[in-house]
XYZ file of C-alpha atoms in Angstrom:
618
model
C -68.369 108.894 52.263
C -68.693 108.488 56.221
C -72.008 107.432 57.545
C -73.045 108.427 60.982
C -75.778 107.707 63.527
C -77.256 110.219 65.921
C -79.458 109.647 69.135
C -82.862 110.545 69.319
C -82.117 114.384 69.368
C -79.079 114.372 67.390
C -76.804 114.635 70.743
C -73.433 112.657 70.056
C -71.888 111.100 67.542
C -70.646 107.482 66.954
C -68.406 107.194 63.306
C -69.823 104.285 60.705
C -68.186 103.355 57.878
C -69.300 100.189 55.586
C -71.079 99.761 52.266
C -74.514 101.062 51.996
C -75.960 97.591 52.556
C -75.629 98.525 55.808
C -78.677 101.198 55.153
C -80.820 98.569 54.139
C -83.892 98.178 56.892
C -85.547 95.480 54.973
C -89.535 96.513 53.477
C -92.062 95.351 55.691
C -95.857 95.413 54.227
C -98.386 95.701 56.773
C -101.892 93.766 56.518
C -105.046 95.123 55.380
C -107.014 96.639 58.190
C -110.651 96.540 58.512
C -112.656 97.160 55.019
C -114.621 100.195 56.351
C -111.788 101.985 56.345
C -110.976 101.689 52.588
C -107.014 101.489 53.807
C -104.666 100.746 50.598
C -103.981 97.811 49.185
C -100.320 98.311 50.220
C -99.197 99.651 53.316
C -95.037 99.566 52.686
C -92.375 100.566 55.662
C -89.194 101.711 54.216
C -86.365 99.805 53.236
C -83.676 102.449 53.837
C -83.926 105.872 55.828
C -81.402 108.361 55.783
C -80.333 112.128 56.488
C -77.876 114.543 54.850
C -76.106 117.217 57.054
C -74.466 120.813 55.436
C -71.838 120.903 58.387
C -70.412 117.543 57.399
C -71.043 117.699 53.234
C -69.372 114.756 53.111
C -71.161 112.329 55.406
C -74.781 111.003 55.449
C -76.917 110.134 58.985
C -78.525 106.872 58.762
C -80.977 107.071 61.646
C -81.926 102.612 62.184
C -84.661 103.258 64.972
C -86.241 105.317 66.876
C -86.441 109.350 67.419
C -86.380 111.776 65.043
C -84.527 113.992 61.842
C -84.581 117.339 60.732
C -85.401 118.926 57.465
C -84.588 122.034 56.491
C -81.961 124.127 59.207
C -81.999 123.759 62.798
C -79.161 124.720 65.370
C -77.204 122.358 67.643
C -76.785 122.485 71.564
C -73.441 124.762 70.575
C -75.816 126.329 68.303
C -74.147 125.473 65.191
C -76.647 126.097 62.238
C -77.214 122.799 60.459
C -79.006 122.790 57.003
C -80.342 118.823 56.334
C -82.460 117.033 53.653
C -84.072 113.162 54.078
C -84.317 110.321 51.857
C -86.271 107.572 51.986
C -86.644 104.493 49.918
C -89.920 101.845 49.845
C -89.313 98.221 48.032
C -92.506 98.567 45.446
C -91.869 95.073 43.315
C -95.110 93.311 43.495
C -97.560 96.710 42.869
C -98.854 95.912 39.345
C -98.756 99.760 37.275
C -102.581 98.557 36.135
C -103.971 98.775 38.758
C -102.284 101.827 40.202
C -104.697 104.123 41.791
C -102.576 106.403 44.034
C -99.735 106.300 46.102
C -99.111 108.682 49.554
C -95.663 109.197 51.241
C -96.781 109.414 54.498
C -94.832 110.900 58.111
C -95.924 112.344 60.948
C -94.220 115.232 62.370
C -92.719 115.334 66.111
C -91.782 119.119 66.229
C -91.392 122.732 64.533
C -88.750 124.869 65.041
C -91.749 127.813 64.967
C -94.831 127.217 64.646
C -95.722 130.497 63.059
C -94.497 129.454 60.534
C -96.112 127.730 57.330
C -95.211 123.721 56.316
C -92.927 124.047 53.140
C -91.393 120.452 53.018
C -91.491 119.078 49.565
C -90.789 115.506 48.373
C -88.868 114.991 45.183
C -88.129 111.459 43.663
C -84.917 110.782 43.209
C -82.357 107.816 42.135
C -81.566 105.461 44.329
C -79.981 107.105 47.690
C -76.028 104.822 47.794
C -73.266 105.024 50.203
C -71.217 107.570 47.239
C -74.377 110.310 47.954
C -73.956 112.732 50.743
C -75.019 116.675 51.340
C -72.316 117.792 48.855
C -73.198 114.625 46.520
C -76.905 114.254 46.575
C -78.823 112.004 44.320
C -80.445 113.124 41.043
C -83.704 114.757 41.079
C -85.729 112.306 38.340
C -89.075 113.737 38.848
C -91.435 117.036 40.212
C -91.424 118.088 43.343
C -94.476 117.798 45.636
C -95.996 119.829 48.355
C -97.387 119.060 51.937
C -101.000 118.126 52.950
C -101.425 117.631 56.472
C -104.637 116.369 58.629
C -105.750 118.631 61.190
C -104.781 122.250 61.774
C -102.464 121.951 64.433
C -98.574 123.721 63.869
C -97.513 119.530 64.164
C -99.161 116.561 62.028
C -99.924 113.093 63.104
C -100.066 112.480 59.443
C -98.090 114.833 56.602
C -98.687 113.492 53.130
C -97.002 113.541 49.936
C -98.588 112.379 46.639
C -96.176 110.429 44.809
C -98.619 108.986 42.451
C -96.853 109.796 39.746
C -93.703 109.215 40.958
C -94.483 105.579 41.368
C -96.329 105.515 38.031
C -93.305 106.610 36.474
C -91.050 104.034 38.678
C -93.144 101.051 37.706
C -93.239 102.112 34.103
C -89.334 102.058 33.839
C -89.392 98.514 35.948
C -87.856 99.751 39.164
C -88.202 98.091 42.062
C -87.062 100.941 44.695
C -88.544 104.329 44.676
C -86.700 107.064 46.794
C -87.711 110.139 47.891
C -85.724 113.423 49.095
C -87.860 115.453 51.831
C -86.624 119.399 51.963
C -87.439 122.873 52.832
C -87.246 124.832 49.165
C -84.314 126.648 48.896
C -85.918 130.167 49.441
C -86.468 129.306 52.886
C -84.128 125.689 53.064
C -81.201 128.194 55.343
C -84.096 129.717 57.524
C -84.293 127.863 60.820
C -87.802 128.785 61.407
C -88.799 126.738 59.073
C -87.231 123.792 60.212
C -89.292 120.506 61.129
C -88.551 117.285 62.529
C -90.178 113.720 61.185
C -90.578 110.935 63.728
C -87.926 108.294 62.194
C -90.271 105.081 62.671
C -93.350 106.678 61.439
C -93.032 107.126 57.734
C -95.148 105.029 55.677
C -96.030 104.794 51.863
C -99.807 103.775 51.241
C -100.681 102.269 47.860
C -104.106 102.225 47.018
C -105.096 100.088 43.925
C -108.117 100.048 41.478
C -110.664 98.068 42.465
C -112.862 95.807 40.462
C -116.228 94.124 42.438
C -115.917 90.366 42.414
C -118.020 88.200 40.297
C -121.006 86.948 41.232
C -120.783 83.778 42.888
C -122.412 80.789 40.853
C -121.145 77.643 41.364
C -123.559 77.557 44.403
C -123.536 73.860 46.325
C -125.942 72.152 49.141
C -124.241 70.327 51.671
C -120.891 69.174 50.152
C -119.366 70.838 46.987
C -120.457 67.357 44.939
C -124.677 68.078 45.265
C -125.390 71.677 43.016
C -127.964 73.844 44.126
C -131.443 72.512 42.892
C -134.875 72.078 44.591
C -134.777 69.039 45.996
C -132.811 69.733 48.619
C -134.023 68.020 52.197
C -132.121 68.562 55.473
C -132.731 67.140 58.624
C -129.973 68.222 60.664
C -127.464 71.564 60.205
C -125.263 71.475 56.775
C -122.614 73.608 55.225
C -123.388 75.481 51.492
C -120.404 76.582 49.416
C -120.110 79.393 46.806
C -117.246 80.237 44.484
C -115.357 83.302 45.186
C -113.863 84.940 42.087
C -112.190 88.538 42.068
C -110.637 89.413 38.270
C -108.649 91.937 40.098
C -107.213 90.101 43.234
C -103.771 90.183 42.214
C -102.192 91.340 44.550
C -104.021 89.443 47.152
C -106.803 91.160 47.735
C -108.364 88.995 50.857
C -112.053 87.635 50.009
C -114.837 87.342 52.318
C -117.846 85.844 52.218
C -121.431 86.591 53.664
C -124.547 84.087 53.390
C -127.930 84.509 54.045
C -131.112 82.410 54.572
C -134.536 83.127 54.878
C -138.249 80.988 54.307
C -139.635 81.285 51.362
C -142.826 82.362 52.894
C -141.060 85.588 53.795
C -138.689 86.630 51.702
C -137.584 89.848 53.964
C -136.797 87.695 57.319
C -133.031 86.625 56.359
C -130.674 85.360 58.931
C -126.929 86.150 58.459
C -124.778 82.338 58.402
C -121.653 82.034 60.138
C -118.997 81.767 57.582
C -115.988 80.340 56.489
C -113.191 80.010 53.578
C -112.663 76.736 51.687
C -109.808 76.180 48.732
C -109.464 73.443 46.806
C -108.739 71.964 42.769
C -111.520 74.682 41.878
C -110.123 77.663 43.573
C -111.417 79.716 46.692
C -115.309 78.494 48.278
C -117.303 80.636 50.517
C -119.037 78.547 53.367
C -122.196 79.024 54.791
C -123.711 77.170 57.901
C -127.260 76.456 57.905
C -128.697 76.001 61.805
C -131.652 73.555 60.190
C -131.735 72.501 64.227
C -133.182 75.753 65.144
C -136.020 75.479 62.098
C -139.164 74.745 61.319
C -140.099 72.291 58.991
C -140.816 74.418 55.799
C -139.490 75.646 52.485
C -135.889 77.847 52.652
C -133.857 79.318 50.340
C -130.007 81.529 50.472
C -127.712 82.991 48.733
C -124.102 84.714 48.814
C -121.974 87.046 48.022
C -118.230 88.010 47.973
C -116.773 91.393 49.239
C -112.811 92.444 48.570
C -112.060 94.710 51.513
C -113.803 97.756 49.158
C -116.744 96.413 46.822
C -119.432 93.739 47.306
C -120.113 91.457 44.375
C -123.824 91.352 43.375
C -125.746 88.417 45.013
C -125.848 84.954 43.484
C -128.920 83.826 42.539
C -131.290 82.323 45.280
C -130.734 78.219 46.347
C -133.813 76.781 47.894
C -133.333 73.539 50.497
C -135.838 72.158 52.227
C -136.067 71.637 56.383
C -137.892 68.237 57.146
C -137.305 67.258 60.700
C -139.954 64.873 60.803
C -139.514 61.339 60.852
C -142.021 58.869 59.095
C -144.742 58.383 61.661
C -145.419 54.746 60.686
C -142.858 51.772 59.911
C -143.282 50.279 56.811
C -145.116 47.310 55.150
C -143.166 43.668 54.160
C -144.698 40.642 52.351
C -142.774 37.648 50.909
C -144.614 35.350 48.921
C -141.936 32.773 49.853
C -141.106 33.409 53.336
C -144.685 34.652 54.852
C -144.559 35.862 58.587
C -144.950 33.998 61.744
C -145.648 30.921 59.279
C -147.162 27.623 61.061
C -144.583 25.687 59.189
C -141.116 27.024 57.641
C -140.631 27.746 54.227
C -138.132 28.301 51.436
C -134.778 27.212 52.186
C -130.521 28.631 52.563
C -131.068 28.193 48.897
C -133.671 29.571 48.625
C -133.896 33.309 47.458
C -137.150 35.336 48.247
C -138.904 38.144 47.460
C -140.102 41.028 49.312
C -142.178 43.683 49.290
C -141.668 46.762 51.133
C -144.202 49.866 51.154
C -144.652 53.141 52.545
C -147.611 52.263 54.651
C -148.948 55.557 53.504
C -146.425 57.964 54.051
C -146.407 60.697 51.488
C -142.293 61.392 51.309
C -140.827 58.028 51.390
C -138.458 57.781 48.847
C -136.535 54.699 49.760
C -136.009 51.605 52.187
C -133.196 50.713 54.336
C -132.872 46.853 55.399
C -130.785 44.059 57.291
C -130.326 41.370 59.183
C -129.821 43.186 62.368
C -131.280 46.332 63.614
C -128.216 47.487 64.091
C -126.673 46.977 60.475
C -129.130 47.988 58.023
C -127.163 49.126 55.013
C -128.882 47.693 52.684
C -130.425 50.639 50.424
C -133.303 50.258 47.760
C -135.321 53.251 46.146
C -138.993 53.711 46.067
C -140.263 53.325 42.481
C -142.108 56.412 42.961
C -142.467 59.034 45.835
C -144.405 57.328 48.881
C -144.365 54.159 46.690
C -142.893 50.653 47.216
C -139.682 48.448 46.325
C -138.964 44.945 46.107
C -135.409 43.049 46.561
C -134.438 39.537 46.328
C -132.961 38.202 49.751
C -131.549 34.800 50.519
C -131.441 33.887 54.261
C -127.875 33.469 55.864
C -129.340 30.536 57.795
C -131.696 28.353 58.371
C -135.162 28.309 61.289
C -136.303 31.696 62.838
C -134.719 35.181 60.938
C -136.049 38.638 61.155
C -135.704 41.362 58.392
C -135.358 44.432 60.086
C -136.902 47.561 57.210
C -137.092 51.098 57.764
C -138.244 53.731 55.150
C -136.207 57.090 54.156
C -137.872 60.514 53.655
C -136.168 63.007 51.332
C -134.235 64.773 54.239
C -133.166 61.215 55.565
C -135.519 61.043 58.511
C -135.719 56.933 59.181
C -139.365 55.723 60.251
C -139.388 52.829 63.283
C -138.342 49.773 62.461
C -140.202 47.368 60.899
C -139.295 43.222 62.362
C -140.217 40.863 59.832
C -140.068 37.399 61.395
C -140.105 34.356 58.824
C -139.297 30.507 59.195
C -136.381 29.255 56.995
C -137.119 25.674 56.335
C -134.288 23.349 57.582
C -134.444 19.227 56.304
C -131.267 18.795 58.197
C -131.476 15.437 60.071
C -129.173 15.353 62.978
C -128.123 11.763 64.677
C -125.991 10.976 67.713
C -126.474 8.734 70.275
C -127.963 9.420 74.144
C -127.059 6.167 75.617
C -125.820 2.589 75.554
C -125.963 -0.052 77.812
C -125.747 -4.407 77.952
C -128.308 -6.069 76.504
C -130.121 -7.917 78.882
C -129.183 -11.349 77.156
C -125.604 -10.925 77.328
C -125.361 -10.522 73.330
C -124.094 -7.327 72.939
C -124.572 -3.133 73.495
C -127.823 -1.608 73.169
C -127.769 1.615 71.802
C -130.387 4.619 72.018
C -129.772 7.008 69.301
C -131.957 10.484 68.710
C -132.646 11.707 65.551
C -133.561 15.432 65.389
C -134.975 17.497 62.660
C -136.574 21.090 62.121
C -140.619 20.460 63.597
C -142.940 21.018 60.889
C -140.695 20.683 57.842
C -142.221 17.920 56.456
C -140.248 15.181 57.460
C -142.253 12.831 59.423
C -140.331 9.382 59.347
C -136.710 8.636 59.684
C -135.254 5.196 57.864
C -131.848 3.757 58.970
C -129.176 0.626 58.220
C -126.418 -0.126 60.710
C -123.925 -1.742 58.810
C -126.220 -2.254 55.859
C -128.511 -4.184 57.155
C -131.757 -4.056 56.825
C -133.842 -1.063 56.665
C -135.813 0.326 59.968
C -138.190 2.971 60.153
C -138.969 5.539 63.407
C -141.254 8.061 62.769
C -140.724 11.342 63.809
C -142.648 13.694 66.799
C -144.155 17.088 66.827
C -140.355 17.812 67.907
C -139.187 16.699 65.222
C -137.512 13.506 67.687
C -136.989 10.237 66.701
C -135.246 7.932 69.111
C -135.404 4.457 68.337
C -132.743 1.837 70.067
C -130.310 -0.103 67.620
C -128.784 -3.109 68.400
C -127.827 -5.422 70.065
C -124.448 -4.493 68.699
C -121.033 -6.063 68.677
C -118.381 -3.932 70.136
C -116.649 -1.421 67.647
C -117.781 0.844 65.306
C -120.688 0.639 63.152
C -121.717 2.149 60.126
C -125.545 4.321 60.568
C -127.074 5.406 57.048
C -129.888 7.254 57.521
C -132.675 9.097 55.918
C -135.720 11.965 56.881
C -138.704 11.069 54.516
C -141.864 12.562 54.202
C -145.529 11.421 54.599
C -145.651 10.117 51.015
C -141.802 8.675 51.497
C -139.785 10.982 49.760
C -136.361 11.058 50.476
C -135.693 14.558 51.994
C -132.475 14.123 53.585
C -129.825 11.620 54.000
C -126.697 11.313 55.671
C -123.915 8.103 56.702
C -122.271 8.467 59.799
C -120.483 6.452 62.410
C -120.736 5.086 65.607
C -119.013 3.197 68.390
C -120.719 0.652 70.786
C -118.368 0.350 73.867
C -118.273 -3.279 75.286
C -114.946 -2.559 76.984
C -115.359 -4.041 80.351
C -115.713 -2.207 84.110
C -113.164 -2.799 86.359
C -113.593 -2.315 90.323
C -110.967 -2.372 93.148
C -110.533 -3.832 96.388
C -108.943 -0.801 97.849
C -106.041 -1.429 98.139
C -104.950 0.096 94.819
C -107.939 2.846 94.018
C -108.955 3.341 90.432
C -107.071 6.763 89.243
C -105.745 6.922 92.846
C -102.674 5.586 95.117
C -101.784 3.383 97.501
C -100.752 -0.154 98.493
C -96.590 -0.269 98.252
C -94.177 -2.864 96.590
C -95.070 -6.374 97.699
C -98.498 -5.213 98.431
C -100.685 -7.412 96.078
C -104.077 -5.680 95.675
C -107.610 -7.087 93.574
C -108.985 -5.437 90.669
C -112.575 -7.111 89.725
C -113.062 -7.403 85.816
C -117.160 -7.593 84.381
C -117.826 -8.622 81.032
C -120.260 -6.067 79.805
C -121.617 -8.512 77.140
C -121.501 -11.698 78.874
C -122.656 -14.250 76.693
C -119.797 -16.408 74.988
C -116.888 -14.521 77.692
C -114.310 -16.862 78.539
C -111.259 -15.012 80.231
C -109.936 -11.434 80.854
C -106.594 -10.626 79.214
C -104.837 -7.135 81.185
C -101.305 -6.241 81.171
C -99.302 -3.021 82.049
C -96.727 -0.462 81.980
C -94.838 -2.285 84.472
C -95.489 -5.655 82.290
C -96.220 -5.265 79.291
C -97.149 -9.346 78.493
C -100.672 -9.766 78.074
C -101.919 -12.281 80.837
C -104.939 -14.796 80.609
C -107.135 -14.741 83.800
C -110.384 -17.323 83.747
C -113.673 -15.761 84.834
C -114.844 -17.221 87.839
C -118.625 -18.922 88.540
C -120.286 -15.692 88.776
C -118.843 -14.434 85.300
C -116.122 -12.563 86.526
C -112.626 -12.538 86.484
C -110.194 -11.503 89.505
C -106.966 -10.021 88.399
C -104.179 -9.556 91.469
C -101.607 -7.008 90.966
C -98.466 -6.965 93.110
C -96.225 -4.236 92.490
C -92.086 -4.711 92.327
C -91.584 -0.687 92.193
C -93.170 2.331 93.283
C -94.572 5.408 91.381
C -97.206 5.683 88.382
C -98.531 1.869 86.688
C -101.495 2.218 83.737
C -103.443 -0.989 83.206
C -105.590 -2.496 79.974
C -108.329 -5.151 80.763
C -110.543 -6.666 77.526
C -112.360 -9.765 77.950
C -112.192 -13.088 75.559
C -114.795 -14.463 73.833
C -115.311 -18.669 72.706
C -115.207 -17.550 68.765
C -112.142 -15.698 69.285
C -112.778 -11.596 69.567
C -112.084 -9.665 72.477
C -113.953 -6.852 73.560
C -112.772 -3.096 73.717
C -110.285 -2.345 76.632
C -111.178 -0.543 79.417
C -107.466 1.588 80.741
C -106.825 3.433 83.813
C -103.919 4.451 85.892
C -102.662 4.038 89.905
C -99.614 5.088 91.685
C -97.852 2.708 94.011
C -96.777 4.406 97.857
């Protein structure tokens, strides 16, 4: 068999010759259009197109694109008499026989060789058209032939129809997955040219329309997340989603599901409002979503429901889903009590360890249905339901820390509306006793460091004297101001450190607090220069002998002033002089960076802490 391809009006001829794959167009199924117009389920383009010629028995025109074919006889430009029959062939796996409603070959015609005359072309199934079938070697005829209906009453048709509902019944049924069609003048009239016509080549279409079945009825009906079913306690305060399910027993094929929700106030059942809408899928199949504008609302009672359509039938509504719009906040904040921490208290209470309880209340608000709490304003997380509608609750709460905290409390309506904020100030009671010391100097009789210590509590925590040892001596007592200040002087102290136990009692001398610490007393000496050599400064040179001026700070029992240095590291003895202090020369043998130690001697033997500091020789 030789396969050839024409132009668009059959004028020249180009010679094809290949295996009938080459016919093969590929199906193409075209999307639903709008559901008004009740369009198939299936709208299939065909997968092969061809044309058979008496003049060249032998040899089928495939026609790929474009322009158009004859059926029945027509003449060439030589005026030749042609006599030709079409055959096309739709893809049709996928169309389930069940739900087969009818099926329409459909082409539109682009010409008649004389209009006076009437529309004969017929459509006959046939086996598949293959590259062995040609005008003398046609495919077999496997079903009735059909007539022509055409729209319109014009000599031409934008749309010529075939009903090959049977045909495709009868396909299916046998499990074929091609059905193929022959298109031709009967043979009474098949050699008259007059009643010759000519189908546009990329018009032919075959439209399967299915039985339809109305979805279900939605039910599994949701408020604001698909987790929360429909019920009557529904509050909003700002706009939420709804979701329905979406269930078609027919779908298969893919029959595309929309949704449509509607609102209205229960006051008025007639005023719906249409939602916008969307499409959710998930682990329990397909959702319908509705969008509830609860910003453009009154407060007030609402209900909606939903329904599914399948491009041809509406499912019945699903039964009504009430919410309620509360945009109103709590007018008033709420109430807090603490038997162990009261507010504003004159003196603090409880403790860090110390857990207390409080009392929150709905200062008279009707819808309060819980309490929100923390720390912070900013950070109240903390969640604890009313024990009845406008009621009260009570948590246990143990201060992070100790002095001044504030609770911050809100309450909750049912839509979520927070009241304003509630600041509950308490006093945490602190029996820390802090110690460190402000100042030390000589002791005016030489015998060692005075040393002023303060001694700081909370005020007003009950601790009104503070007892101390240094080095486990004997016991003093300081009592304590409306500050909470103590600050007694210790000594006179030896140099060193020194051991401070100490204790915050109360009125009736109750140990509330006690701590051991340490402290130094610094009896290092001071040290002063002549110039020539500045303290933590430069100058002099090597040779230059300069004067550094040592004082005992405790002076009684000093005999001598022992320094050395980087430069020398052997400690040397210098006698204090009449006045009580020593003079130490220092004469450099090399330039740069010297540090220096100075302690002073006593008669029984100790020295004193050392007293260091650094010059650079010019």
């Amino acid at each position: 068999m030789t396969l050839r391809t024409r132009d668009a009006r059959g004028r020249g001829r180009t010679t094809l010759r290949g295996a009938i794959a080459a016919l093969v167009l590929g199906a193409v199924v075209l999307p639903p259009v709008s559901a008004a117009a009740a369009e198939p389920h299936f709208v299939l383009t065909p997968s092969l197109l061809a044309y058979t010629d008496s003049t060249t028995p032998d040899t089928a025109v495939f026609y790929p694109s474009g322009g158009d074919l004859p059926v029945g006889s027509w003449r060439d430009e030589e005026s030749t008499r042609h006599t030709s029959r079409a055959y096309v062939t739709f893809d049709i796996g996928g169309i389930y026989v069940g739900r087969l409603s009818s099926a329409t070959l459909v082409a539109r015609e682009s010409r008649a060789n004389d209009c006076a005359k009437p529309r004969t072309v017929v459509a006959l199934p046939t086996a598949p058209f293959t590259g062995d079938n040609s005008w003398s070697s046609p495919p077999k005829t496997i079903g009735k032939e059909v007539t022509a209906t055409a729209e319109g009453g014009d000599c031409t048709s934008w749309r010529t129809m075939w009903n090959l509902t049977t045909a495709l019944t009868d396909a299916l049924t046998r499990g074929d997955h091609q059905l193929t069609a022959e298109l031709r003048v009967p043979k009474k009239y098949e050699g008259d040219v007059a009643y010759g016509r000519w189908l546009e080549t990329n018009e032919f279409r075959f439209e399967v329309e299915l039985k339809n079945t109305a979805p279900l009825k939605p039910t599994k009906l949701y408020n604001g997340n698909t987790e929360t079913p429909c019920g009557p306690d529904y509050f909003a305060r700002s706009n939420f989603s709804v979701f329905a399910d979406m269930t078609d027993r027919d779908r298969d094929p893919g029959d595309s599901l929309t949704p449509e929700f509607e609102f209205w106030p229960l006051a008025d059942p007639s005023a719906t409002t249409a939602m916008t809408i969307g499409i959710s899928s998930g682990g329990d199949g397909l959702s319908g979503v509705g969008n509830v504008p609860v910003d453009t609302l009154a407060d007030g009672e609402y209900a909606w429901h939903a329904r599914t359509y399948d491009q041809r039938a509406w499912s019945p509504w699903s039964d009504p889903c009430r919410f309620t719009v509360d945009r109103t906040a709590p007018g008033v904040a709420p109430t807090v009590a603490s038997p162990e921490y009261p507010e504003n208290p004159a003196s603090p209470t409880g403790g860090t360890s110390v857990t207390g309880t409080f009392l929150f209340t709905a200062h008279g608000v009707p819808d309060v249905v819980g309490f929100r709490y923390g720390d912070s304003q900013w950070s109240m997380y903390n969640q604890v339901p009313a024990d009845q509608l406008g009621g009260a609750a009570t948590i246990r709460w143990q201060p992070r820390s100790a002095g001044e905290q504030t609770l911050y409390v809100v309450s909750v309506d049912r839509a979520g509306n927070s009241s304003p904020v509630r600041s509950y100030t308490f006093k945490v009671r602190d029996l820390t006793v802090t110690a460190w010391s402000t100042r030390q100097e000589p002791d005016p009789s030489g015998a060692g460091i005075l040393v002023s210590m303060r001694f700081g509590t909370q005020p007003g925590n009950g601790i009104t004297t503070v007892t101390y040892r240094v080095d486990g001596g004997a016991e003093q007592s300081v009592p304590v101001d409306a500050q909470g200040v103590a600050e007694p002087v210790l000594g006179p102290l030896k140099g060193g450190e020194h051991t401070l136990a100490y204790a915050g009692r109360s009125a009736t001398g109750e140990v509330l607090y006690q701590a051991e610490t340490t402290l130094y007393a610094d009896d290092a000496p001071s040290i002063a220069s002549d110039g020539v050599y500045p303290i933590d400064g430069s100058g002099g040179g090597v040779g230059v002998p300069g004067v550094f001026t040592v004082t005992p700070t405790v002076t009684r029992d000093a005999t001598a002033v022992t320094w050395f240095t980087t430069q020398n590291s052997e400690h040397l003895d210098v006698s204090l002089d009449a006045d009580g202090k020593a003079r130490v020369t220092f004469t450099p043998t090399a330039s740069g960076w010297t540090y220096f130690w100075f302690s002073v001697k006593y008669a029984d033997g100790t020295s004193s802490g050392w007293r260091s500091f650094s010059v650079t020789v010019d």
